[in-house]
């Protein structure tokens, strides 16, 4: 269920980024969580940075985002 919400969230954020951000701008997510915000940013060619205090959640997000980044290339 959380994975579905993350996909929906990243799609919705993608629409915002399309209207409000230019490729190459920096996106900072200080509460990385699942990485949905960063995922949407990567899909719109933003330079993305994120922080997460929980090491397990961070590792999961990094794994997920590396897959997204590899799919884009």
Coordinates of C-alpha atoms in Angstrom, one line a residue:
X1 CA 0.0 0.0 0.0
X2 CA 2.8 2.5 0.8
X3 CA 4.4 1.8 -2.5
X4 CA 1.3 2.7 -4.3
X5 CA 1.0 6.0 -2.4
X6 CA 4.6 6.8 -3.1
X7 CA 4.0 6.4 -6.9
X8 CA 0.9 8.5 -6.7
X9 CA 2.8 11.1 -4.7
X10 CA 5.7 11.2 -7.1
X11 CA 3.4 11.6 -10.1
X12 CA 1.6 14.5 -8.4
X13 CA 4.8 16.2 -7.4
X14 CA 6.0 15.7 -11.0
X15 CA 3.2 17.9 -12.2
X16 CA 4.3 20.6 -9.7
X17 CA 7.9 20.4 -10.7
X18 CA 6.9 20.6 -14.4
X19 CA 5.3 24.0 -13.7
X20 CA 7.6 25.4 -11.0
X21 CA 11.2 24.1 -11.6
X22 CA 13.7 24.1 -14.4
X23 CA 16.0 21.2 -15.2
X24 CA 19.3 21.6 -13.3
X25 CA 17.8 23.4 -10.3
X26 CA 18.5 21.9 -6.9
X27 CA 15.8 20.1 -4.9
X28 CA 16.5 19.5 -1.2
X29 CA 14.4 17.0 0.7
X30 CA 15.4 17.2 4.4
X31 CA 13.1 14.4 5.4
X32 CA 13.8 11.8 2.7
X33 CA 11.5 9.0 3.9
X34 CA 10.6 6.7 1.0
X35 CA 12.2 9.1 -1.5
X36 CA 9.0 10.0 -3.5
X37 CA 10.0 13.7 -3.6
X38 CA 13.5 12.9 -4.9
X39 CA 12.1 10.4 -7.4
X40 CA 9.8 13.1 -8.9
X41 CA 12.8 15.5 -9.0
X42 CA 15.0 13.0 -10.8
X43 CA 12.3 12.4 -13.4
X44 CA 12.4 16.1 -14.1
X45 CA 16.2 16.4 -14.3
X46 CA 16.6 18.3 -11.1
X47 CA 19.7 18.0 -9.0
X48 CA 18.4 16.1 -5.9
X49 CA 19.7 16.0 -2.3
X50 CA 18.0 14.3 0.6
X51 CA 18.6 13.6 4.3
X52 CA 17.2 10.9 6.5
X53 CA 18.0 10.3 10.2
X54 CA 16.9 6.6 10.2
X55 CA 19.7 4.5 8.6
X56 CA 17.3 1.7 7.6
X57 CA 14.9 4.0 5.9
X58 CA 17.8 5.8 4.2
X59 CA 19.2 2.6 2.9
X60 CA 15.8 1.6 1.5
X61 CA 15.3 5.0 -0.2
X62 CA 18.8 4.9 -1.7
X63 CA 18.1 1.5 -3.1
X64 CA 14.8 2.6 -4.6
X65 CA 16.2 5.8 -6.0
X66 CA 19.2 4.1 -7.6
X67 CA 16.8 1.9 -9.5
X68 CA 14.8 4.9 -10.6
X69 CA 18.1 6.6 -11.7
X70 CA 19.2 3.5 -13.6
X71 CA 15.9 3.3 -15.4
X72 CA 16.3 6.9 -16.5
X73 CA 19.7 6.2 -18.1

